[in-house]
Amino acid sequence: ENDPFALFERLFAEVPVGGVDALPDPAVLRRRAERQSIIDGVTADLSRIQQRVGQTDRYKIEAHLERLRAVETRLQSPTGSLGASCTPPNHQTIVSTEGYQRNGELQIANLAHAFACDLTRVATLQWQNGASGYQFPRPGGGMTAGHHGLTHKVLTAEDEADLSTISRWYADRFQTFIETLKSIPEGNGTVLDNTLIVWTSEHNGAGNHGRTDLPFVLAGRCGGYFKPGRFLQYNKAPHADLYIAIAHAMGLTDITQFGTPGIARGPLANLS
């Protein structure tokens, strides 16, 4: 969802403005009462289908229905499972005026408060598509080349300086995300303590998307699984191993592969 205000409406339409302890909006209560289960409406059709398919397909249908029912339950009574520190983000606190930065920081606020409200457990923040032509501000004047163009040319000293400026710009936004999560209390710590942010790039700086020595920055403890404050180097470990470790940190310990089969070697070591 590219529009941060549209995402806000999707996520927080039924969250009381004053947080979980505030009285719900009567219009919200009315909408919930009007909702009916889609699954209940097609029970007879589902029963006929399940009788005609094999056992394997029947298991798949049942698993799918179980997940749909869980989604319906959350939609019908979202405030029943909201986090204790749940409040909608106050977009009036975003002071950036430049559109690209402002939209990104609005999305950061959306995601941080969605985590605090337990409206989602996983999210992806992508600033641009893979061929971004966005021209970043340069101290003293604008850049003549877009970000994507700079990563695919023979770099001059000025180009190198521009890429460093861009990287610092994104690092500042990354810090904004960290500080936003740290500002929301949760349990004996903050939302950041129970979250993991993964910041990476699709290439290592080489002009042709080099895939060795890719940089990854992790922030947060994910409930205590990860030990922060370290710089770690691995000898040609596939990045799939990192994602397996993240899955294990979130309790999905049955995951042993990620991406292309046969590449991963298991959860990346020394992260906790």
Coordinates of N, CA, C and O in Angstrom, one line a residue, residues 54-237:
G54 N -9.8 -35.9 -2.6 CA -9.0 -36.9 -1.9 C -8.6 -36.3 -0.5 O -8.8 -35.2 -0.2
Q55 N -8.0 -37.2 0.3 CA -7.6 -36.9 1.6 C -6.7 -35.7 1.7 O -6.8 -34.8 2.5
T56 N -5.7 -35.7 0.8 CA -4.6 -34.6 0.8 C -5.3 -33.3 0.6 O -5.0 -32.3 1.3
D57 N -6.2 -33.2 -0.4 CA -6.8 -32.0 -0.7 C -7.8 -31.6 0.4 O -8.0 -30.4 0.7
R58 N -8.4 -32.6 1.0 CA -9.3 -32.2 2.1 C -8.6 -31.6 3.3 O -9.0 -30.6 3.9
Y59 N -7.3 -32.1 3.6 CA -6.5 -31.5 4.6 C -6.2 -30.0 4.3 O -6.2 -29.2 5.1
K60 N -5.9 -29.8 3.0 CA -5.5 -28.5 2.6 C -6.7 -27.5 2.7 O -6.5 -26.4 3.2
I61 N -7.9 -28.0 2.3 CA -9.1 -27.2 2.5 C -9.3 -26.8 4.0 O -9.6 -25.7 4.3
E62 N -9.2 -27.8 4.8 CA -9.5 -27.6 6.2 C -8.5 -26.7 6.8 O -8.8 -25.8 7.6
A63 N -7.2 -26.8 6.4 CA -6.2 -25.8 6.9 C -6.4 -24.4 6.5 O -6.3 -23.4 7.2
H64 N -6.9 -24.3 5.2 CA -7.2 -23.0 4.7 C -8.4 -22.4 5.4 O -8.4 -21.2 5.8
L65 N -9.4 -23.2 5.7 CA -10.6 -22.7 6.4 C -10.2 -22.3 7.8 O -10.8 -21.3 8.3
E66 N -9.3 -23.0 8.4 CA -8.9 -22.7 9.8 C -8.3 -21.3 9.8 O -8.5 -20.5 10.7
R67 N -7.4 -21.0 8.8 CA -6.8 -19.7 8.8 C -7.8 -18.6 8.5 O -7.7 -17.5 9.0
L68 N -8.7 -18.9 7.6 CA -9.8 -17.9 7.2 C -10.6 -17.5 8.5 O -10.9 -16.4 8.7
R69 N -10.9 -18.6 9.2 CA -11.7 -18.4 10.4 C -11.0 -17.5 11.4 O -11.6 -16.6 12.1
A70 N -9.7 -17.7 11.5 CA -8.9 -16.9 12.5 C -8.9 -15.4 12.0 O -9.0 -14.5 12.8
V71 N -8.8 -15.2 10.7 CA -8.8 -13.8 10.2 C -10.2 -13.2 10.5 O -10.3 -12.0 10.9
E72 N -11.3 -13.9 10.2 CA -12.6 -13.4 10.5 C -12.8 -13.0 11.9 O -13.3 -12.0 12.3
T73 N -12.3 -13.9 12.8 CA -12.4 -13.6 14.3 C -11.7 -12.3 14.6 O -12.2 -11.5 15.4
R74 N -10.5 -12.1 14.0 CA -9.8 -10.8 14.3 C -10.5 -9.6 13.8 O -10.6 -8.6 14.4
L75 N -11.1 -9.8 12.6 CA -11.8 -8.6 12.0 C -13.1 -8.3 12.7 O -13.5 -7.2 12.8
Q76 N -13.8 -9.4 13.2 CA -15.0 -9.1 13.9 C -14.9 -8.5 15.3 O -15.7 -7.8 15.7
S77 N -13.7 -8.8 15.9 CA -13.5 -8.2 17.2 C -12.0 -7.9 17.4 O -11.3 -8.5 18.2
P78 N -11.5 -6.9 16.6 CA -10.1 -6.6 16.7 C -9.6 -6.1 18.0 O -8.5 -6.4 18.4
T79 N -10.5 -5.3 18.7 CA -10.0 -4.8 20.0 C -9.8 -5.8 21.1 O -9.2 -5.5 22.1
G80 N -10.4 -7.0 20.9 CA -10.2 -8.0 21.9 C -8.8 -8.5 22.0 O -8.4 -9.1 23.0
S81 N -8.0 -8.3 20.9 CA -6.6 -8.8 21.0 C -5.6 -7.7 20.8 O -4.4 -8.0 20.5
L82 N -6.0 -6.5 21.0 CA -5.1 -5.4 20.8 C -4.1 -5.3 22.0 O -4.4 -5.7 23.1
G83 N -2.8 -4.9 21.6 CA -1.8 -4.8 22.6 C -2.2 -3.7 23.7 O -2.9 -2.8 23.4
A84 N -1.6 -3.9 24.9 CA -1.9 -3.0 26.0 C -1.5 -1.5 25.7 O -2.1 -0.6 26.2
S85 N -0.5 -1.3 24.8 CA 0.0 0.0 24.5 C -0.5 0.5 23.2 O 0.0 1.4 22.6
C86 N -1.7 0.0 22.8 CA -2.2 0.3 21.4 C -2.9 1.6 21.4 O -3.8 1.9 22.1
T87 N -2.3 2.5 20.5 CA -3.0 3.8 20.2 C -2.7 4.0 18.7 O -1.6 3.6 18.2
P88 N -3.6 4.6 18.0 CA -3.3 4.9 16.6 C -2.2 5.9 16.5 O -2.0 6.7 17.4
P89 N -1.4 5.9 15.4 CA -0.3 6.9 15.3 C -0.9 8.3 15.1 O -1.9 8.5 14.5
N90 N -0.2 9.3 15.6 CA -0.6 10.7 15.5 C 0.2 11.2 14.3 O 1.4 11.6 14.5
H91 N -0.3 11.3 13.1 CA 0.4 11.7 12.0 C 0.8 13.2 12.0 O 1.6 13.7 11.2
Q92 N 0.1 13.9 12.9 CA 0.4 15.4 13.0 C 1.8 15.6 13.6 O 2.3 16.7 13.5
T93 N 2.4 14.6 14.2 CA 3.8 14.7 14.7 C 4.9 14.6 13.7 O 6.0 14.9 14.0
I94 N 4.5 14.2 12.5 CA 5.5 14.1 11.4 C 5.7 15.5 10.8 O 4.8 16.1 10.2
V95 N 6.9 16.0 10.9 CA 7.2 17.4 10.6 C 7.9 17.5 9.2 O 8.0 18.6 8.7
S96 N 8.3 16.4 8.6 CA 8.9 16.5 7.3 C 7.9 17.0 6.3 O 6.8 16.7 6.3
T97 N 8.4 17.9 5.4 CA 7.6 18.5 4.4 C 7.8 17.9 3.0 O 7.0 17.9 2.1
E98 N 9.1 17.4 2.8 CA 9.4 16.8 1.5 C 8.6 15.5 1.3 O 8.6 14.6 2.2
G99 N 7.9 15.3 0.2 CA 7.0 14.2 0.0 C 7.5 12.8 0.2 O 6.9 12.0 0.9
Y100 N 8.6 12.5 -0.4 CA 9.2 11.2 -0.3 C 9.5 10.8 1.2 O 9.2 9.7 1.6
Q101 N 10.2 11.7 1.9 CA 10.6 11.5 3.3 C 9.3 11.5 4.1 O 9.2 10.6 5.0
R102 N 8.4 12.4 3.9 CA 7.2 12.4 4.7 C 6.4 11.1 4.6 O 5.9 10.5 5.6
N103 N 6.2 10.6 3.4 CA 5.4 9.4 3.2 C 6.1 8.2 3.9 O 5.4 7.4 4.5
G104 N 7.4 8.2 3.8 CA 8.1 7.1 4.4 C 8.0 7.1 5.9 O 7.8 6.1 6.6
E105 N 8.1 8.3 6.5 CA 8.0 8.4 8.0 C 6.5 8.2 8.4 O 6.3 7.7 9.6
L106 N 5.5 8.5 7.6 CA 4.2 8.2 8.0 C 4.0 6.7 8.0 O 3.3 6.1 8.8
Q107 N 4.6 6.0 7.0 CA 4.5 4.5 6.9 C 5.2 3.9 8.1 O 4.8 2.9 8.7
I108 N 6.4 4.5 8.5 CA 7.1 4.0 9.7 C 6.2 4.1 10.9 O 6.1 3.1 11.8
A109 N 5.5 5.2 11.1 CA 4.5 5.4 12.2 C 3.4 4.3 12.2 O 3.0 3.7 13.2
N110 N 2.9 4.1 11.0 CA 1.8 3.1 10.8 C 2.3 1.7 11.3 O 1.6 1.0 12.0
L111 N 3.5 1.3 10.8 CA 4.0 0.0 11.1 C 4.3 -0.2 12.6 O 4.0 -1.2 13.2
A112 N 4.9 0.9 13.2 CA 5.3 0.8 14.6 C 4.1 0.6 15.5 O 4.0 -0.2 16.4
H113 N 3.0 1.4 15.2 CA 1.8 1.3 16.0 C 1.0 0.0 15.7 O 0.3 -0.5 16.5
A114 N 1.1 -0.4 14.5 CA 0.4 -1.7 14.1 C 1.1 -2.9 14.9 O 0.4 -3.8 15.4
F115 N 2.4 -2.8 15.1 CA 3.1 -3.8 16.0 C 2.6 -3.7 17.4 O 2.3 -4.7 18.1
A116 N 2.5 -2.5 17.9 CA 2.1 -2.2 19.3 C 0.7 -2.7 19.5 O 0.4 -3.2 20.6
C117 N -0.1 -2.5 18.5 CA -1.6 -2.9 18.6 C -1.8 -4.4 18.3 O -2.9 -4.9 18.4
D118 N -0.7 -5.1 17.9 CA -0.8 -6.5 17.5 C -1.8 -6.7 16.3 O -2.5 -7.7 16.2
L119 N -1.8 -5.7 15.4 CA -2.6 -5.8 14.2 C -1.9 -6.6 13.1 O -2.5 -7.1 12.2
T120 N -0.6 -6.7 13.3 CA 0.2 -7.6 12.4 C 1.5 -8.0 13.1 O 1.9 -7.3 14.0
R121 N 2.1 -9.1 12.7 CA 3.3 -9.5 13.3 C 4.5 -9.3 12.3 O 5.7 -9.3 12.8
V122 N 4.2 -9.2 11.0 CA 5.3 -9.1 10.0 C 4.9 -8.0 9.0 O 3.8 -7.9 8.6
A123 N 5.9 -7.2 8.6 CA 5.6 -6.1 7.6 C 6.9 -5.9 6.8 O 8.0 -6.1 7.3
T124 N 6.7 -5.4 5.6 CA 7.9 -5.0 4.8 C 7.7 -3.5 4.4 O 6.6 -3.1 4.0
L125 N 8.8 -2.8 4.6 CA 8.8 -1.4 4.2 C 9.8 -1.2 3.0 O 11.0 -1.4 3.2
Q126 N 9.3 -0.9 1.9 CA 10.1 -0.8 0.7 C 10.0 0.7 0.2 O 8.8 1.1 -0.1
W127 N 11.1 1.4 0.2 CA 11.0 2.8 -0.1 C 10.7 3.1 -1.6 O 9.9 4.0 -1.9
Q128 N 11.2 2.3 -2.5 CA 11.0 2.5 -3.9 C 11.1 1.2 -4.6 O 11.4 0.2 -4.0
N129 N 10.7 1.2 -5.9 CA 10.9 -0.1 -6.6 C 12.4 -0.2 -7.0 O 13.2 0.6 -6.7
G130 N 12.7 -1.4 -7.6 CA 14.1 -1.7 -7.8 C 14.9 -0.9 -8.8 O 16.1 -0.9 -8.9
A131 N 14.1 0.0 -9.5 CA 14.8 0.9 -10.5 C 14.5 2.3 -10.2 O 14.1 3.1 -11.0
S132 N 14.6 2.7 -8.9 CA 14.2 4.0 -8.5 C 15.0 5.1 -9.2 O 16.3 5.1 -9.2
G133 N 14.3 6.1 -9.7 CA 15.0 7.2 -10.3 C 14.9 8.4 -9.4 O 15.2 9.5 -9.9
Y134 N 14.5 8.2 -8.2 CA 14.4 9.4 -7.2 C 15.8 10.1 -7.1 O 16.8 9.4 -6.9
Q135 N 15.7 11.4 -7.2 CA 16.9 12.2 -7.1 C 17.0 12.8 -5.7 O 16.1 13.6 -5.3
F136 N 18.0 12.4 -4.9 CA 18.1 12.8 -3.5 C 18.7 14.2 -3.4 O 19.4 14.7 -4.3
P137 N 18.4 14.9 -2.3 CA 19.0 16.2 -2.2 C 20.5 16.1 -1.8 O 20.9 15.2 -1.1
R138 N 21.3 16.9 -2.4 CA 22.7 17.0 -2.1 C 23.0 18.3 -1.4 O 22.5 19.3 -1.9
P139 N 23.8 18.3 -0.4 CA 24.2 19.6 0.2 C 24.7 20.5 -0.8 O 25.7 20.2 -1.5
G140 N 24.1 21.7 -1.0 CA 24.5 22.7 -2.0 C 23.8 22.5 -3.3 O 24.0 23.3 -4.2
G141 N 23.0 21.5 -3.5 CA 22.3 21.3 -4.8 C 21.8 19.9 -5.0 O 22.3 19.0 -4.4
G142 N 20.9 19.7 -5.9 CA 20.3 18.4 -6.2 C 21.3 17.5 -7.0 O 22.2 18.0 -7.7
M143 N 21.1 16.2 -6.9 CA 21.9 15.3 -7.7 C 21.3 15.2 -9.1 O 20.1 15.3 -9.3
T144 N 22.2 15.0 -10.0 CA 21.8 14.9 -11.4 C 21.4 13.5 -11.9 O 20.7 13.3 -12.9
A145 N 21.8 12.5 -11.1 CA 21.4 11.1 -11.4 C 20.6 10.5 -10.3 O 20.7 10.9 -9.1
G146 N 19.6 9.6 -10.7 CA 18.8 9.0 -9.7 C 19.6 7.9 -9.0 O 20.7 7.5 -9.5
H147 N 19.1 7.4 -8.0 CA 19.8 6.3 -7.1 C 20.1 5.1 -8.0 O 21.2 4.6 -7.9
H148 N 19.1 4.6 -8.8 CA 19.4 3.4 -9.6 C 20.5 3.7 -10.6 O 21.4 2.8 -10.8
G149 N 20.5 4.8 -11.2 CA 21.5 5.1 -12.2 C 22.9 5.1 -11.6 O 23.9 4.7 -12.2
L150 N 23.0 5.7 -10.4 CA 24.3 5.8 -9.7 C 24.9 4.4 -9.4 O 26.1 4.2 -9.4
T151 N 24.0 3.4 -9.2 CA 24.5 2.1 -8.8 C 25.0 1.3 -10.0 O 25.5 0.1 -9.8
H152 N 24.8 1.8 -11.2 CA 25.1 1.0 -12.4 C 26.0 1.8 -13.4 O 25.8 1.8 -14.6
K153 N 27.0 2.5 -12.9 CA 27.9 3.2 -13.7 C 29.3 3.2 -13.1 O 29.4 2.9 -11.9
V154 N 30.2 3.6 -13.9 CA 31.6 3.8 -13.4 C 31.6 5.0 -12.5 O 31.3 6.1 -13.0
L155 N 31.9 4.9 -11.3 CA 31.7 6.0 -10.3 C 32.9 6.9 -10.3 O 34.0 6.5 -10.3
T156 N 32.5 8.2 -10.3 CA 33.5 9.3 -10.1 C 33.5 9.5 -8.6 O 32.7 9.0 -7.8
A157 N 34.5 10.4 -8.2 CA 34.6 10.7 -6.8 C 33.3 11.4 -6.3 O 32.8 11.2 -5.2
E158 N 32.7 12.2 -7.2 CA 31.4 12.9 -6.8 C 30.3 11.9 -6.7 O 29.5 12.0 -5.8
D159 N 30.3 10.8 -7.6 CA 29.3 9.8 -7.5 C 29.4 9.0 -6.2 O 28.4 8.7 -5.5
E160 N 30.6 8.7 -5.8 CA 30.8 8.0 -4.5 C 30.3 8.8 -3.3 O 29.7 8.3 -2.4
A161 N 30.5 10.1 -3.4 CA 30.0 11.0 -2.3 C 28.5 11.0 -2.3 O 27.9 11.0 -1.3
D162 N 27.9 11.1 -3.5 CA 26.4 11.0 -3.6 C 25.9 9.8 -3.0 O 24.9 9.8 -2.3
L163 N 26.5 8.6 -3.4 CA 26.0 7.3 -2.8 C 26.1 7.3 -1.3 O 25.2 6.8 -0.6
S164 N 27.2 7.9 -0.8 CA 27.3 7.9 0.7 C 26.2 8.8 1.3 O 25.7 8.5 2.4
T165 N 25.9 9.9 0.6 CA 24.8 10.8 1.1 C 23.5 10.0 1.1 O 22.7 10.1 2.1
I166 N 23.2 9.3 0.1 CA 22.0 8.5 0.0 C 21.9 7.4 1.1 O 20.9 7.3 1.8
S167 N 23.1 6.8 1.3 CA 23.1 5.7 2.4 C 22.9 6.3 3.7 O 22.1 5.8 4.6
R168 N 23.5 7.5 4.0 CA 23.2 8.2 5.3 C 21.8 8.6 5.4 O 21.2 8.5 6.5
W169 N 21.2 9.0 4.3 CA 19.8 9.4 4.3 C 18.9 8.2 4.8 O 18.0 8.4 5.7
Y170 N 19.1 7.1 4.2 CA 18.3 5.9 4.6 C 18.7 5.5 6.0 O 17.8 5.0 6.7
A171 N 19.9 5.6 6.4 CA 20.3 5.2 7.8 C 19.6 6.1 8.8 O 19.1 5.6 9.9
D172 N 19.4 7.4 8.5 CA 18.6 8.3 9.3 C 17.2 7.8 9.5 O 16.6 7.8 10.6
R173 N 16.6 7.4 8.4 CA 15.2 6.9 8.4 C 15.1 5.6 9.2 O 14.2 5.3 10.0
F174 N 16.1 4.7 9.1 CA 16.2 3.5 9.9 C 16.3 3.8 11.3 O 15.6 3.2 12.2
Q175 N 17.0 4.8 11.7 CA 17.1 5.2 13.1 C 15.7 5.7 13.6 O 15.3 5.5 14.7
T176 N 15.0 6.4 12.7 CA 13.7 6.9 13.1 C 12.8 5.8 13.4 O 12.0 5.8 14.4
F177 N 12.8 4.7 12.6 CA 12.0 3.5 12.9 C 12.4 2.9 14.3 O 11.5 2.6 15.1
I178 N 13.7 2.8 14.5 CA 14.2 2.3 15.8 C 13.7 3.1 17.0 O 13.1 2.6 18.0
E179 N 13.8 4.4 16.9 CA 13.5 5.3 18.0 C 11.9 5.3 18.2 O 11.5 5.4 19.3
T180 N 11.2 5.1 17.1 CA 9.7 5.1 17.2 C 9.3 3.8 18.0 O 8.5 3.9 18.9
L181 N 9.9 2.7 17.7 CA 9.6 1.4 18.4 C 10.1 1.5 19.9 O 9.4 1.0 20.8
K182 N 11.2 2.2 20.1 CA 11.7 2.3 21.5 C 10.8 3.2 22.3 O 10.8 3.1 23.5
S183 N 10.1 4.1 21.7 CA 9.2 5.1 22.4 C 7.9 4.5 22.9 O 7.2 5.1 23.7
I184 N 7.6 3.2 22.5 CA 6.3 2.6 22.8 C 6.6 1.5 23.9 O 7.2 0.5 23.6
P185 N 6.1 1.7 25.1 CA 6.3 0.7 26.1 C 5.6 -0.6 25.8 O 4.5 -0.6 25.3
E186 N 6.2 -1.7 26.2 CA 5.5 -3.0 26.1 C 6.1 -4.0 27.1 O 7.3 -4.2 27.1
G187 N 5.3 -4.5 28.0 CA 5.8 -5.4 29.1 C 6.8 -4.6 29.9 O 6.6 -3.5 30.4
N188 N 7.9 -5.3 30.1 CA 9.0 -4.7 30.9 C 10.0 -3.9 30.1 O 11.0 -3.4 30.6
G189 N 9.7 -3.7 28.8 CA 10.6 -3.0 27.9 C 9.8 -2.1 27.0 O 8.9 -1.4 27.3
T190 N 10.2 -2.2 25.7 CA 9.6 -1.5 24.6 C 9.2 -2.4 23.5 O 9.6 -3.6 23.5
V191 N 8.5 -1.9 22.5 CA 8.1 -2.7 21.4 C 9.4 -3.2 20.6 O 9.4 -4.3 20.1
L192 N 10.4 -2.3 20.6 CA 11.6 -2.7 20.0 C 12.2 -4.0 20.5 O 12.8 -4.8 19.8
D193 N 12.1 -4.2 21.9 CA 12.7 -5.4 22.5 C 12.0 -6.6 22.0 O 12.6 -7.7 22.0
N194 N 10.8 -6.5 21.5 CA 10.1 -7.7 21.0 C 9.9 -7.7 19.5 O 9.1 -8.4 18.9
T195 N 10.8 -6.9 18.8 CA 10.7 -6.8 17.4 C 12.1 -7.0 16.8 O 13.1 -6.8 17.5
L196 N 12.2 -7.4 15.6 CA 13.4 -7.4 14.8 C 13.2 -6.7 13.5 O 12.3 -7.0 12.7
I197 N 14.1 -5.7 13.3 CA 14.1 -5.0 12.0 C 15.3 -5.5 11.2 O 16.4 -5.5 11.7
V198 N 15.0 -5.8 10.0 CA 16.1 -6.3 9.1 C 16.3 -5.2 7.9 O 15.3 -5.0 7.2
W199 N 17.4 -4.6 7.9 CA 17.7 -3.6 6.8 C 18.8 -4.2 5.9 O 19.9 -4.5 6.4
T200 N 18.5 -4.3 4.6 CA 19.5 -4.9 3.7 C 19.4 -4.2 2.4 O 18.5 -3.3 2.1
S201 N 20.2 -4.6 1.4 CA 20.2 -4.1 0.1 C 20.2 -5.3 -0.9 O 20.5 -6.4 -0.5
E202 N 19.8 -5.0 -2.1 CA 19.7 -6.1 -3.1 C 21.1 -6.3 -3.8 O 21.2 -7.1 -4.7
H203 N 22.1 -5.5 -3.4 CA 23.4 -5.8 -4.0 C 24.5 -5.2 -3.1 O 24.2 -4.4 -2.2
N204 N 25.7 -5.6 -3.3 CA 26.8 -5.2 -2.3 C 27.5 -3.9 -2.7 O 28.6 -3.6 -2.2
G205 N 27.0 -3.2 -3.7 CA 27.7 -2.0 -4.1 C 28.3 -2.1 -5.5 O 28.6 -1.1 -6.1
A206 N 28.5 -3.4 -5.9 CA 29.1 -3.6 -7.3 C 28.0 -3.2 -8.3 O 26.8 -3.3 -8.1
G207 N 28.5 -2.8 -9.5 CA 27.6 -2.3 -10.5 C 26.7 -3.3 -11.0 O 25.6 -3.0 -11.6
N208 N 27.0 -4.6 -11.0 CA 26.1 -5.7 -11.5 C 25.5 -6.5 -10.4 O 25.3 -7.7 -10.5
H209 N 25.1 -5.8 -9.3 CA 24.4 -6.5 -8.2 C 25.2 -7.6 -7.7 O 24.7 -8.8 -7.6
G210 N 26.4 -7.4 -7.2 CA 27.2 -8.4 -6.6 C 26.4 -9.1 -5.4 O 25.8 -8.4 -4.6
R211 N 26.5 -10.4 -5.3 CA 25.7 -11.1 -4.3 C 26.6 -11.7 -3.2 O 26.1 -12.5 -2.4
T212 N 27.8 -11.3 -3.1 CA 28.7 -11.7 -2.0 C 28.9 -10.6 -1.0 O 28.9 -9.4 -1.5
D213 N 29.1 -10.9 0.2 CA 29.3 -9.8 1.2 C 28.2 -8.8 1.3 O 28.4 -7.6 1.4
L214 N 27.0 -9.3 1.2 CA 25.8 -8.4 1.3 C 25.7 -7.9 2.7 O 25.9 -8.6 3.7
P215 N 25.4 -6.6 2.9 CA 25.3 -6.0 4.2 C 23.9 -6.2 4.8 O 22.9 -6.0 4.1
F216 N 23.8 -6.6 6.0 CA 22.6 -6.8 6.8 C 22.7 -6.0 8.1 O 23.7 -6.2 8.8
V217 N 21.8 -5.2 8.4 CA 21.7 -4.6 9.7 C 20.5 -5.1 10.5 O 19.4 -5.0 9.9
L218 N 20.7 -5.6 11.7 CA 19.6 -6.1 12.5 C 19.4 -5.1 13.7 O 20.4 -4.7 14.3
A219 N 18.2 -4.8 14.0 CA 17.9 -4.0 15.2 C 16.8 -4.6 16.0 O 15.8 -5.1 15.4
G220 N 16.9 -4.6 17.3 CA 15.9 -5.2 18.2 C 16.3 -6.6 18.6 O 17.2 -7.2 18.1
R221 N 15.6 -7.1 19.7 CA 16.0 -8.4 20.3 C 15.1 -9.5 19.9 O 15.4 -10.7 20.2
C222 N 13.9 -9.2 19.3 CA 12.9 -10.3 19.0 C 12.6 -11.1 20.2 O 12.7 -12.4 20.1
G223 N 12.3 -10.5 21.3 CA 11.9 -11.2 22.5 C 13.1 -11.8 23.2 O 12.9 -12.6 24.1
G224 N 14.3 -11.4 22.9 CA 15.5 -11.9 23.6 C 16.3 -12.9 22.8 O 17.4 -13.3 23.2
Y225 N 15.9 -13.2 21.6 CA 16.6 -14.2 20.8 C 17.9 -13.6 20.3 O 18.9 -14.3 20.2
F226 N 17.9 -12.4 19.9 CA 19.1 -11.8 19.3 C 19.8 -10.9 20.3 O 19.2 -10.2 21.1
K227 N 21.1 -10.9 20.2 CA 22.0 -10.1 21.0 C 22.5 -8.9 20.2 O 23.3 -9.1 19.3
P228 N 22.1 -7.7 20.5 CA 22.5 -6.6 19.6 C 23.8 -6.0 20.0 O 24.5 -6.5 21.0
G229 N 24.3 -5.0 19.3 CA 25.5 -4.3 19.6 C 26.8 -4.9 19.1 O 27.8 -4.7 19.7
R230 N 26.7 -5.7 18.1 CA 27.9 -6.5 17.6 C 28.0 -6.3 16.1 O 27.0 -6.1 15.4
F231 N 29.2 -6.5 15.6 CA 29.5 -6.6 14.2 C 30.0 -8.0 13.9 O 31.0 -8.4 14.4
L232 N 29.3 -8.7 13.0 CA 29.6 -10.1 12.8 C 29.9 -10.3 11.3 O 29.3 -9.7 10.4
Q233 N 30.9 -11.1 11.1 CA 31.3 -11.5 9.7 C 31.2 -13.0 9.5 O 31.5 -13.8 10.4
Y234 N 30.7 -13.4 8.4 CA 30.5 -14.9 8.1 C 31.2 -15.2 6.8 O 31.2 -14.4 5.8
N235 N 31.8 -16.4 6.7 CA 32.5 -16.8 5.5 C 31.6 -17.4 4.5 O 31.3 -18.6 4.6
K236 N 31.1 -16.7 3.6 CA 30.3 -17.2 2.5 C 29.0 -17.9 3.0 O 28.6 -18.9 2.3
A237 N 28.5 -17.5 4.1 CA 27.2 -18.1 4.6 C 26.1 -17.6 3.7 O 26.0 -16.4 3.4

